[in-house]
Coordinates of C-alpha atoms in Angstrom, one line a residue:
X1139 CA 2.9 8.4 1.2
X1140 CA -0.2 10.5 0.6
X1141 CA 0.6 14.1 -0.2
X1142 CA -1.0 17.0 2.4
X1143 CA -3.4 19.0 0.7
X1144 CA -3.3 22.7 0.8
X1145 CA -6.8 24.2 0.9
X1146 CA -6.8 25.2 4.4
X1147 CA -6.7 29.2 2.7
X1148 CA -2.8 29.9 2.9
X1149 CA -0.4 29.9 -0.1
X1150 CA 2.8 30.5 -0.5
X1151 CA 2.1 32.6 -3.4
X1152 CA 0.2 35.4 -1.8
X1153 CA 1.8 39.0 -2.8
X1154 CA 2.0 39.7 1.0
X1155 CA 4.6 36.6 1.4
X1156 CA 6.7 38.6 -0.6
X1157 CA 6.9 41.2 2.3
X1158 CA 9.6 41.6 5.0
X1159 CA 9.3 41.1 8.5
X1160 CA 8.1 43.6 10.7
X1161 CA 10.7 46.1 11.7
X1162 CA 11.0 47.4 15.3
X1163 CA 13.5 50.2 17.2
X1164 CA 15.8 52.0 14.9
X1165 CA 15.5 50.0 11.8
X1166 CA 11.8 51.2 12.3
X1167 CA 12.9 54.6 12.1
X1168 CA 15.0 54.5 9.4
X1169 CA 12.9 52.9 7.0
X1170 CA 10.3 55.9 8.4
X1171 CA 12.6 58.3 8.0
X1172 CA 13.9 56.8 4.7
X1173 CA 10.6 56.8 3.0
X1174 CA 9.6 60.8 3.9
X1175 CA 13.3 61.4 2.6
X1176 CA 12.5 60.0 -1.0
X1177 CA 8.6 61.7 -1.0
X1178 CA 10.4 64.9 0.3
X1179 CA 12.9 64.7 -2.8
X1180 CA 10.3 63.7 -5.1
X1181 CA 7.8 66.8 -4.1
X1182 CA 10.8 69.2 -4.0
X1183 CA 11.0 68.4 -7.3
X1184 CA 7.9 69.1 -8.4
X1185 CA 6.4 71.4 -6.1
X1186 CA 6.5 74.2 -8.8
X1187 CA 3.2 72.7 -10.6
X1188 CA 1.9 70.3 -7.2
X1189 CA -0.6 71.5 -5.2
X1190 CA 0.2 71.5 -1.2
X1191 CA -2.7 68.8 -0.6
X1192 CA -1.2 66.4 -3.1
X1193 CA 2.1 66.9 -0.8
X1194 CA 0.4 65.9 2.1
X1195 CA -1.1 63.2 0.5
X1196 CA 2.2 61.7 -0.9
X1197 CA 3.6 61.9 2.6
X1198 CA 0.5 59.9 3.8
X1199 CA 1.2 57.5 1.0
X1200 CA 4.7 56.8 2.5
X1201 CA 3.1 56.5 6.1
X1202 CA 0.7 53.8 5.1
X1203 CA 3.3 52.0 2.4
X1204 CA 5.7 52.0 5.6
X1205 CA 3.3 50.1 7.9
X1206 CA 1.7 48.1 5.3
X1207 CA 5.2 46.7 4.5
X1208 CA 7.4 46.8 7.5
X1209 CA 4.8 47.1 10.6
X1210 CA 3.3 49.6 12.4
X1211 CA 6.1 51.0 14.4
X1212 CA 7.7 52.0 10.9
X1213 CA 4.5 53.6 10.1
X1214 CA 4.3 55.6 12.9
X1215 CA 7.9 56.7 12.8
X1216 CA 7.3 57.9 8.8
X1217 CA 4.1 59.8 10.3
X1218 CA 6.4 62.1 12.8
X1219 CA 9.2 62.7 10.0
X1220 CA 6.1 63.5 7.4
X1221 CA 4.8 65.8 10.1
X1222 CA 8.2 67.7 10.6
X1223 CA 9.8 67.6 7.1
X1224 CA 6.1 68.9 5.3
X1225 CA 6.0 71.7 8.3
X1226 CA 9.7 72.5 7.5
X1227 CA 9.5 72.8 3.4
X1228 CA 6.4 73.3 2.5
X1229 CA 4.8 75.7 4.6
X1230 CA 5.2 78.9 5.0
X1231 CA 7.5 80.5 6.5
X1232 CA 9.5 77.3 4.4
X1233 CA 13.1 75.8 6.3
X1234 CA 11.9 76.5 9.6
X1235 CA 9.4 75.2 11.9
X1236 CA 7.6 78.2 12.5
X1237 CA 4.2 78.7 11.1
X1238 CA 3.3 81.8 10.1
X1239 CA -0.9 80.9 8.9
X1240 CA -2.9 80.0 12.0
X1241 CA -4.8 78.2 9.2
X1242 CA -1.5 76.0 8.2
X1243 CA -0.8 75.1 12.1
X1244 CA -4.6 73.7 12.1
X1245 CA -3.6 71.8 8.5
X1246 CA -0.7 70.5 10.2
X1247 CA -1.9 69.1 13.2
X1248 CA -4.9 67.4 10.9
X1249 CA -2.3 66.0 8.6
X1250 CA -0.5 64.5 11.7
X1251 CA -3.6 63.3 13.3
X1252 CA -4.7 61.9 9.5
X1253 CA -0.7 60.2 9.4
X1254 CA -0.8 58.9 12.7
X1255 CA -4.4 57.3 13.1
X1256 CA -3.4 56.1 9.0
X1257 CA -0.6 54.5 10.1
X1258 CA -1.8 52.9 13.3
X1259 CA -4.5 51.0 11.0
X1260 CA -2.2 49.7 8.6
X1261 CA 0.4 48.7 11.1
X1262 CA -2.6 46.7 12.5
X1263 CA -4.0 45.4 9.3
X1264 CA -0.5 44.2 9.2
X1265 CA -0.4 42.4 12.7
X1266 CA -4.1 40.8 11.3
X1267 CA -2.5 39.7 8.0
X1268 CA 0.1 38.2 9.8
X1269 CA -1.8 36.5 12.7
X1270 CA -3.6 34.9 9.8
X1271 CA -1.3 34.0 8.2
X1272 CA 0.3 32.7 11.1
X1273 CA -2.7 30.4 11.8
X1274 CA -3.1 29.2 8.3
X1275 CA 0.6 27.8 8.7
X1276 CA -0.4 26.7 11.9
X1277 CA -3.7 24.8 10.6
X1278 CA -1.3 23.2 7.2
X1279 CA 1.4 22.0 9.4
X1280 CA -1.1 20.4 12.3
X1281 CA -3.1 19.3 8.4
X1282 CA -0.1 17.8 7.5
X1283 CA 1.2 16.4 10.5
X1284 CA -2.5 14.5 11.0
X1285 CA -2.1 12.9 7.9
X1286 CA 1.3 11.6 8.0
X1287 CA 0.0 10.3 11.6
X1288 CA -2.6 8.3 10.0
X1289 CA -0.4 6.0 8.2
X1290 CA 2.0 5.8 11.0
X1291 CA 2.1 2.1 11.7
X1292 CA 4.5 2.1 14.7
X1293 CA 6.0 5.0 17.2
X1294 CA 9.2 5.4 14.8
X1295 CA 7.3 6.2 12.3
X1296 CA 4.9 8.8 14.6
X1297 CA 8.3 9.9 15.9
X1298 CA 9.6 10.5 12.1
X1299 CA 6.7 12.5 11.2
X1300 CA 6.6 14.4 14.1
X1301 CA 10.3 15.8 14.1
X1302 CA 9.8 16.7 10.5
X1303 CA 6.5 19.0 11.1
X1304 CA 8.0 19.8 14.2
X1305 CA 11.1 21.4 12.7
X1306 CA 9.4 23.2 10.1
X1307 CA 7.0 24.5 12.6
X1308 CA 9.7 25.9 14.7
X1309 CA 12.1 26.9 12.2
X1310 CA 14.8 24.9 14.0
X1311 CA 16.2 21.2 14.8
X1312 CA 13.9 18.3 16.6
X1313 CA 14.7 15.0 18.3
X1314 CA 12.1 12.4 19.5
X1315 CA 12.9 10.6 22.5
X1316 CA 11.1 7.0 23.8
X1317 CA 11.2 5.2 26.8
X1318 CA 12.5 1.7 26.5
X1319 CA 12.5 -0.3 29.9
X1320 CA 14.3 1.7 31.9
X1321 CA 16.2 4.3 29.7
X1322 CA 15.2 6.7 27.1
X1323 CA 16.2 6.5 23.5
X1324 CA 15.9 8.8 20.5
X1325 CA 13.8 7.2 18.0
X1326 CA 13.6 10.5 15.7
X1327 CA 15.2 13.5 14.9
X1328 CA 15.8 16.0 12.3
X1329 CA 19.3 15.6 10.1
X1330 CA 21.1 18.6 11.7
X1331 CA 20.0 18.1 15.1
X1332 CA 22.8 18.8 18.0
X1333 CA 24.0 15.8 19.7
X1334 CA 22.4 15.6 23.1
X1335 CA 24.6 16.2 25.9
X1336 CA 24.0 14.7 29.7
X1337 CA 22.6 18.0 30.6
X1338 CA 19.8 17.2 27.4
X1339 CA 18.8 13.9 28.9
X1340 CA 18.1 15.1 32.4
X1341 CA 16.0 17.9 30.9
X1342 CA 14.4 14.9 28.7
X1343 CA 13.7 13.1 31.8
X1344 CA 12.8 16.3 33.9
X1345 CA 10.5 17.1 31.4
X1346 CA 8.9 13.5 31.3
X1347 CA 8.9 13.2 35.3
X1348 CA 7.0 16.5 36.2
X1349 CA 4.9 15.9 32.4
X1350 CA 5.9 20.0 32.0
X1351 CA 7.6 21.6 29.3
X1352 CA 11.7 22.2 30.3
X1353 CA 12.9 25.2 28.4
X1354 CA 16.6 25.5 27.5
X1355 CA 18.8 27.2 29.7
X1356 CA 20.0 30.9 29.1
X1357 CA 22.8 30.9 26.3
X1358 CA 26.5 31.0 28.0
X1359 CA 25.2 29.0 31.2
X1360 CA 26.1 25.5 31.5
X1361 CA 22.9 23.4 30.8
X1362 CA 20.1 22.1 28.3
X1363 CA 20.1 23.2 24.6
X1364 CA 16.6 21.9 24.0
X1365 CA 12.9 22.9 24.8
X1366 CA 11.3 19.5 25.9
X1367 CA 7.6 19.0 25.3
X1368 CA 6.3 15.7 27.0
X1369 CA 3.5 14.2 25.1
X1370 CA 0.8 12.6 27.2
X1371 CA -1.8 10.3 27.0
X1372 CA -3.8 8.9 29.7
X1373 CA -1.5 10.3 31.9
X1374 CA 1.3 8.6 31.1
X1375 CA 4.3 10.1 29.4
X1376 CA 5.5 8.1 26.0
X1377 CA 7.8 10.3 24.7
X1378 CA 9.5 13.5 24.8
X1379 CA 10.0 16.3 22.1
X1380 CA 13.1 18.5 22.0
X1381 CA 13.3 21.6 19.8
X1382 CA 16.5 23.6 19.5
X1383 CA 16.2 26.6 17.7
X1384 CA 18.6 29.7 17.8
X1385 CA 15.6 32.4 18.9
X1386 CA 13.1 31.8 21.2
X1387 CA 10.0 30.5 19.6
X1388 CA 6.7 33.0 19.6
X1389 CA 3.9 32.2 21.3
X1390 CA 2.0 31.4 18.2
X1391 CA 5.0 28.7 17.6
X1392 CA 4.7 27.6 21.1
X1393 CA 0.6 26.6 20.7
X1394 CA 1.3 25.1 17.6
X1395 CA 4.0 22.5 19.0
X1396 CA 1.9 21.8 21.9
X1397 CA -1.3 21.0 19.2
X1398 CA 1.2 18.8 17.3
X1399 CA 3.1 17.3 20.6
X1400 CA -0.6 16.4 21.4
X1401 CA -1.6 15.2 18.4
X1402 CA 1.6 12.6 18.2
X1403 CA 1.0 11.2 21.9
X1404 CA -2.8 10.4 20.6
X1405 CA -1.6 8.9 17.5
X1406 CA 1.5 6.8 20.1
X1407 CA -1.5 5.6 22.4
X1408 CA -3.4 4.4 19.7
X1409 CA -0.7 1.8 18.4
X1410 CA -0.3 1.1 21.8
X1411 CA -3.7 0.0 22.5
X1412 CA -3.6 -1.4 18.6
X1413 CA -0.2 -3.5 19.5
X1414 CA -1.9 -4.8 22.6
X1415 CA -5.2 -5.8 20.8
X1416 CA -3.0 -7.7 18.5
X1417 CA -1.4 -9.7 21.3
X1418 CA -4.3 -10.4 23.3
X1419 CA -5.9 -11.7 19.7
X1420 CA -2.7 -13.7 19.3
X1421 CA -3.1 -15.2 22.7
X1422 CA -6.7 -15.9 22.6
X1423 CA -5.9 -17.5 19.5
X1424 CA -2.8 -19.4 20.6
X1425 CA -5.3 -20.7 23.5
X1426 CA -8.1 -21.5 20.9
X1427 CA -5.6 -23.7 19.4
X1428 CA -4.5 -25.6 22.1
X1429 CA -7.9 -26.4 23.3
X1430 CA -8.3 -27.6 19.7
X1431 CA -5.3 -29.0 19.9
X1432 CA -5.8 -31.2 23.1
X1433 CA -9.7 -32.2 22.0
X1434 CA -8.0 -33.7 18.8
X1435 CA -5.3 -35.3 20.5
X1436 CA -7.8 -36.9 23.3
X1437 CA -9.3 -38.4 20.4
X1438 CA -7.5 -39.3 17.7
X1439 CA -4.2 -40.7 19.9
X1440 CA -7.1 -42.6 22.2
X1441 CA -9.1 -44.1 19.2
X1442 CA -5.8 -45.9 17.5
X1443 CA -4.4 -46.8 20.8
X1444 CA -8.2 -48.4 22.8
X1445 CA -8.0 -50.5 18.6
X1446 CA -4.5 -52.0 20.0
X1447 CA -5.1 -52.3 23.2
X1448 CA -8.3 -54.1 22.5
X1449 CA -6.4 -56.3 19.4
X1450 CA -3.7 -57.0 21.5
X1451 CA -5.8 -58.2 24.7
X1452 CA -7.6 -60.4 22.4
X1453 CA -4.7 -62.1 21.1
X1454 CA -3.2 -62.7 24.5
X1455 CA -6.0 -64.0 26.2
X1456 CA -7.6 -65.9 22.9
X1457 CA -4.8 -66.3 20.7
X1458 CA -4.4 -70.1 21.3
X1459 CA -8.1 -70.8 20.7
X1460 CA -8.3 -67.9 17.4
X1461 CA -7.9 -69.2 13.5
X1462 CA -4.8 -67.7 12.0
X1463 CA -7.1 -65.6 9.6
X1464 CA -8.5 -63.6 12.4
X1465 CA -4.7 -63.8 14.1
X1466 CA -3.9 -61.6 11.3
X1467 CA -6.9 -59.3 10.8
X1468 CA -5.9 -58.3 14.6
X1469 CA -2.0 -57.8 13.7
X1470 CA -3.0 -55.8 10.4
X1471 CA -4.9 -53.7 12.6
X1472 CA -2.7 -53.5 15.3
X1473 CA -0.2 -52.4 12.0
X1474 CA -2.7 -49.6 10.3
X1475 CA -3.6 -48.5 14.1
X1476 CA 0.4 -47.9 14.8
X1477 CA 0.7 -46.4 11.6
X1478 CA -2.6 -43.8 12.0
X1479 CA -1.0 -42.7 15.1
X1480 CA 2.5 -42.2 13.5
X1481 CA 1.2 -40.1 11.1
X1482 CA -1.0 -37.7 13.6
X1483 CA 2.7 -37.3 15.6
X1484 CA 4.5 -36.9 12.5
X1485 CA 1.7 -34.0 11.5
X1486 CA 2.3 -32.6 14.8
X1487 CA 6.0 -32.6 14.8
X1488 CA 5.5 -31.0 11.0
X1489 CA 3.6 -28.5 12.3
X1490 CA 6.2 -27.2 15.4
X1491 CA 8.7 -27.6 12.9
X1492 CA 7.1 -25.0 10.3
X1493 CA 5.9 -22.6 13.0
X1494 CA 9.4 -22.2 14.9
X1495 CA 10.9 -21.7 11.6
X1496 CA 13.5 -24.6 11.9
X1497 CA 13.1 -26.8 8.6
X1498 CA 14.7 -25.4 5.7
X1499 CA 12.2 -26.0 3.1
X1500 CA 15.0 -24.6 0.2
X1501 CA 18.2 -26.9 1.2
X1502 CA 17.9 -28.9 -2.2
X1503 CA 17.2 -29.5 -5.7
X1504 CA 14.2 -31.8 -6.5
X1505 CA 13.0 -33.0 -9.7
X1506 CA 9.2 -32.6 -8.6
X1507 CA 8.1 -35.3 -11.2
X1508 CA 9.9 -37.9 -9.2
X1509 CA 9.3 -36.7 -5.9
X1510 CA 5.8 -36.9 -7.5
X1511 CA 6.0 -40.4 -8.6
X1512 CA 7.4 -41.7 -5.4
X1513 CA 4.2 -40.3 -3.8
X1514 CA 1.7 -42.1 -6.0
X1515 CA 3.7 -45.5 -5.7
X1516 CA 3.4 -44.8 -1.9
X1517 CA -0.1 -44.1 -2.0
X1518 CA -1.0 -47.2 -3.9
X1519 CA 0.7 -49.1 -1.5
X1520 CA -1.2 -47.6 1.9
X1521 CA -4.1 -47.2 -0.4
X1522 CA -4.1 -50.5 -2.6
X1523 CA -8.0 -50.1 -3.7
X1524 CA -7.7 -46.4 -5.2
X1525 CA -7.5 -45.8 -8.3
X1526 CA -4.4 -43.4 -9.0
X1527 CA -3.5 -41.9 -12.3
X1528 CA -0.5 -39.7 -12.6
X1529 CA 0.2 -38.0 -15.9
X1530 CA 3.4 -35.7 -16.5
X1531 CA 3.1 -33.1 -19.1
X1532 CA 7.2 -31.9 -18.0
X1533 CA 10.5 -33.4 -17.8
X1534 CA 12.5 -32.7 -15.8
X1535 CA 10.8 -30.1 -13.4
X1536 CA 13.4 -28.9 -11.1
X1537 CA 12.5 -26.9 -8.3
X1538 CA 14.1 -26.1 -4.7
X1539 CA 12.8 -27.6 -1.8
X1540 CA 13.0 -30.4 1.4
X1541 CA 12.6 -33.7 -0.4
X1542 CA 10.8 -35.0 2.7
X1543 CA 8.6 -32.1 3.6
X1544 CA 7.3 -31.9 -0.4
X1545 CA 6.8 -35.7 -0.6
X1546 CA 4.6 -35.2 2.8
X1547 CA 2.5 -32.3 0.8
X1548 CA 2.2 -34.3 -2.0
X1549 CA 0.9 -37.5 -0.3
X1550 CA -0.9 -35.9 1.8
X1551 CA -2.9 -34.4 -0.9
X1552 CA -3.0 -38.0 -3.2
X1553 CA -4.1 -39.2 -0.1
X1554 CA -7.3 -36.9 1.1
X1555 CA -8.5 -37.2 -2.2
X1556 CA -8.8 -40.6 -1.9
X1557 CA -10.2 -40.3 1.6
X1558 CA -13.8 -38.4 0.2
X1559 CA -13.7 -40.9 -2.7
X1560 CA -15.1 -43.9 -3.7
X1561 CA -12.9 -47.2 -3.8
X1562 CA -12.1 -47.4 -7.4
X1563 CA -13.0 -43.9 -9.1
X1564 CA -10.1 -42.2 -10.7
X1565 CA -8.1 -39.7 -9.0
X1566 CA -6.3 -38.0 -11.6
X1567 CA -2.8 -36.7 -10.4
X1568 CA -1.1 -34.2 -13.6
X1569 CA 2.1 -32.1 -13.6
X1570 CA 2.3 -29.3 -16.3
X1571 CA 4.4 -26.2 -17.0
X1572 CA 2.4 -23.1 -16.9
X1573 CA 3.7 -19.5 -17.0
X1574 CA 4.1 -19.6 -13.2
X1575 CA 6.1 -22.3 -12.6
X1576 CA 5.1 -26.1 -12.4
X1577 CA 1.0 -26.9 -11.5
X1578 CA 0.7 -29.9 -9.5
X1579 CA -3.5 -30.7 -10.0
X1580 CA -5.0 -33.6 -7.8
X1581 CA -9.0 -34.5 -9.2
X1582 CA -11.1 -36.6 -7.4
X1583 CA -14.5 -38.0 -8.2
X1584 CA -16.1 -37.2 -4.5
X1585 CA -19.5 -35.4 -3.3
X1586 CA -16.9 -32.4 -3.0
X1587 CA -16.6 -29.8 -0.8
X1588 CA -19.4 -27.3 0.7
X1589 CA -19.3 -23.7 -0.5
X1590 CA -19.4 -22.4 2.9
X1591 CA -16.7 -24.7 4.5
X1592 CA -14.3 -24.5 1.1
X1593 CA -12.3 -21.3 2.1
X1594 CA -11.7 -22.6 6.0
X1595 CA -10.0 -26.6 4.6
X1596 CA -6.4 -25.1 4.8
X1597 CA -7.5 -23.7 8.5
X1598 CA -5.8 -25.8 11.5
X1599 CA -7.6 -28.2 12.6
X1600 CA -10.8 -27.5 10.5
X1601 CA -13.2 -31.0 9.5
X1602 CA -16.2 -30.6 7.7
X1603 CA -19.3 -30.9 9.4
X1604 CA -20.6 -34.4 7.5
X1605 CA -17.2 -35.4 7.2
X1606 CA -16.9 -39.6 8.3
X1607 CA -13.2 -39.8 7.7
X1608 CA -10.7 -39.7 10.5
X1609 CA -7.8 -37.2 10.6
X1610 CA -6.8 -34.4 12.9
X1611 CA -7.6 -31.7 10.6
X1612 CA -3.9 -30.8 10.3
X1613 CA -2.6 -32.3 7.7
X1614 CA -4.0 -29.4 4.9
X1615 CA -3.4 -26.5 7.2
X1616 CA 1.0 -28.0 7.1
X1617 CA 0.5 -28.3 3.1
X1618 CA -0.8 -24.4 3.0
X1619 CA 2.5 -23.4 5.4
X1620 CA 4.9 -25.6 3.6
X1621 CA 3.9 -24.2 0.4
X1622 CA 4.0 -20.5 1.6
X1623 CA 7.5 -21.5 2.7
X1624 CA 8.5 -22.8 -1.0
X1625 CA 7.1 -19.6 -2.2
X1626 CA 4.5 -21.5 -3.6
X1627 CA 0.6 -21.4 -4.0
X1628 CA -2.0 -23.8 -3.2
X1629 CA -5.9 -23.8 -3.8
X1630 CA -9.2 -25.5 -3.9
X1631 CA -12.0 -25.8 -6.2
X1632 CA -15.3 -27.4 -5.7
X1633 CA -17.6 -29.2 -7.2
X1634 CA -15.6 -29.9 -10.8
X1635 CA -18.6 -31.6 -12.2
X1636 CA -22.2 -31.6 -12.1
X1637 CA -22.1 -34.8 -9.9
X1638 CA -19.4 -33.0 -7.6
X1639 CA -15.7 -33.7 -6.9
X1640 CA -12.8 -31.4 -6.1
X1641 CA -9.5 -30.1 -7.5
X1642 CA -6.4 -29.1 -5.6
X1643 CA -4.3 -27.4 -7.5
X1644 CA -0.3 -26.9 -6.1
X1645 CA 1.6 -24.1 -8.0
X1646 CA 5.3 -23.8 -7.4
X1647 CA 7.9 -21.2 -8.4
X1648 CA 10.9 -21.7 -11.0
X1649 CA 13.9 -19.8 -10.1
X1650 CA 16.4 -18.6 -12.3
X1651 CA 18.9 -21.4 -11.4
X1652 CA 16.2 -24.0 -12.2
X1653 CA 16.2 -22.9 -15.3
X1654 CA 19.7 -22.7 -15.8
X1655 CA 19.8 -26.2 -14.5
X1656 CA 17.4 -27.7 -16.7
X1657 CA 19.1 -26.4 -19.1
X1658 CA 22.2 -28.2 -18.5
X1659 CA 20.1 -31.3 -17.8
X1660 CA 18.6 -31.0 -21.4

């Protein structure tokens, strides 16, 4: 995952990080009253040889170190104790509060004027620093939060990220909650988050109803735990956020979970709408296919069967008066015909097969140079004026895979390649080891195969546009998917040779107990 950057001007190292919270009530005074106690040791000390302006000015160093560090109420307490303890040892008439020099009561009420407006402005500066400070957090964590959101994928994962942020934010424990049919469930939370209770889940679903945030109920009455954000988009609710903490979060925290709650619901409604494009694509393309699908059938189930129909209404109505010669050319065709349309079901069946997942194209161990062999002898026999040329550069080559289904690849291949060739030009078949696993390579001689139409040939039902051979256009595509299932590869190249022709090139995997059992073959 991509790690956050921080340059949105907060750092954790900033000397002011290293200050404690701001102090309020009594601890307020005490740190006040604390501070003028050390200065009024330290100048007591001294005050043989220190002038009564530098004492005044040490106490207004306590006021503003007092607000600086622990708020403005502590500064304004250490600016009342500075005012009574330098009136009360330092001025004359000393340990009393009597003042003796009208000139000393208008020093004193400067110096408390001075102390007091002092440490009003660094109690503020204070506030500022920490408002900023507060903001930069804000800005990192809703900077963090968007970029974990950007390479959330699905709601679990936009539920993940937000309990994380969301738990930092709030200094507390988060759980993410999603409607599935008709109940809610948690999809997210943080590891120490309480378990929720039935009074939780009607908050949850409270909160999700009226689409308003459901705080927790008062501690010691019976009730929710949580603080339940809903997070809306569109105006629907898709989930809910609960954040348990053991104060009540500020109002800075508050904004801050409402920016991220809002942030999440955007990020939940675009994989929504990104889930739906994919099934309407899916569908579209499911319907593409069986328009495709029924166009090929019309016409490649009704050319074989109008050649029987016509071969066998000949022989019935003219088989008495017809030669035997031409009594056969009508039962051969009748044969090639019957066998055309067996192998368009066949690549049909193949293809439902692979796409519901049912064959198991692993159940076996094949030596693939005699599942190769067996599917040039059958070629030469449904192809008897091809020329086919198998070399094997391996023995054995022992793979796993469906005997059947990788004799079907095989001849399928031999076969096409003899399709787009000339009667009697080689069509070299070679197996070889290579470093990844056995290469299967079918060459023909043919005019080859367009640039432009090369990368769709493994595409369902794809024929090239000056293609004059018959075929559904499946037969490629259930290669491609059968080999994918083998963990195998398979790819094209085109033209070979000046003059043309193509190469098909099969690649398949050797496992470690293929090797093992070549071993123990050899």
């Amino acid at each position: 995952m991509q790690e956050p950057d921080n340059s949105l001007g907060y750092s954790p190292s900033h000397f002011w990080d290293a200050l404690p919270a701001p102090l309020g009530g009594v601890r307020a005074i005490a740190v006040g009253f604390g501070l003028v106690s050390l200065v009024t040791i330290v100048c007591t000390g001294v005050a043989t040889w220190l002038p009564a302006h530098g004492v005044a000015m040490l106490y207004v160093l306590a006021v503003v170190g007092g607000a600086v560090a622990f708020g403005m109420p502590s500064g304004l307490a250490a600016a009342t104790c500075s005012f009574l303890a330098y009136n009360f040892y330092f001025l004359d008439p000393r340990f009393t509060f009597s003042i003796a020099n009208p000139r000393d009561l208008i020093a004193l009420v400067l110096f408390f004027a001075v102390a007091m407006t002092t440490g009003s402005l660094a109690g503020r500066m204070r506030e500022v620093a920490d408002e900023a400070r507060a903001r930069a957090r804000s800005l990192q964590s809703l900077n963090e939060l968007a970029i974990r959101l950007s390479g959330a994928s699905n709601l679990v994962g936009v539920g993940e990220s937000l309990a994380s942020e969301a738990a930092q934010v709030a200094e507390g424990d988060t759980v993410v909650l999603c409607k599935r049919g008709d109940n809610w469930v948690t999809v997210a939370r943080s590891p120490a988050a309480p378990q929720l209770t039935s009074a939780d889940w009607q908050a949850a679903q409270r909160s999700a109803t009226s689409q308003c945030v459901i705080y927790p109920a008062v501690p010691g009455w019976p009730g929710s735990v949580y603080e339940f954000h809903p997070m809306i988009a569109q105006g629907a609710t898709l989930a809910v956020l609960g954040v348990h903490t053991r104060v009540a979060p500020d109002t800075g925290t508050e904004v801050t979970l409402q920016a991220m709650v809002r942030h999440a619901a955007i990020a939940m409604a675009r994989i929504s709408l990104e889930t739906e494009k994919v099934a309407i694509a899916k569908e579209a393309e499911a319907e593409r296919l069986r328009s495709a699908l029924l166009s090929s059938v019309s016409h490649d189930i009704k050319t074989p069967l109008a050649s029987i129909e016509g071969a066998v209404t000949s022989l019935r109505q003219l088989g008495d008066k017809m030669p035997d010669e031409t009594k056969d050319d009508l039962l051969l065709a009748i044969e090639e015909e019957a066998k055309r349309l067996s192998r368009f079901v066949t690549n049909l069946l193949d293809m439902s097969r692979i796409e519901a997942g049912t064959p198991d194209l692993l159940e076996d161990w094949i030596d693939l140079e005699d599942a190769t062999s067996a599917s040039v002898r059958r070629a030469r026999q449904l192809m008897p004026r091809a020329n086919f040329q198998f070399e094997s550069e391996c023995a054995p080559a022992i793979i796993r895979a469906n005997e059947t289904l990788l004799e079907h690849v095989i001849l399928n291949i031999i076969e096409n390649a003899a399709k787009f060739s000339q009667p009697g030009t080689p069509i070299n078949v070679v197996l070889r080891r290579s470093d990844d696993g056995y290469v299967l390579t079918v060459e023909d001689r043919g005019t080859g195969i367009d640039g432009a139409e090369l990368p769709k040939i493994f595409d369902k039902f794809f024929r090239g546009a000056g293609s004059k051979a018959g075929g559904s256009g499946l037969g490629l595509s259930i290669c491609k998917q059968i080999m994918e299932g083998l963990g195998g590869q398979i790819s094209a190249v085109s033209p070979i040779t000046a003059e043309g022709g193509t190469r098909v090139t099969l690649v398949f995997p050797v496992s470690i107990e293929a090797a093992a059992t070549i071993g123990r073959v050899a």
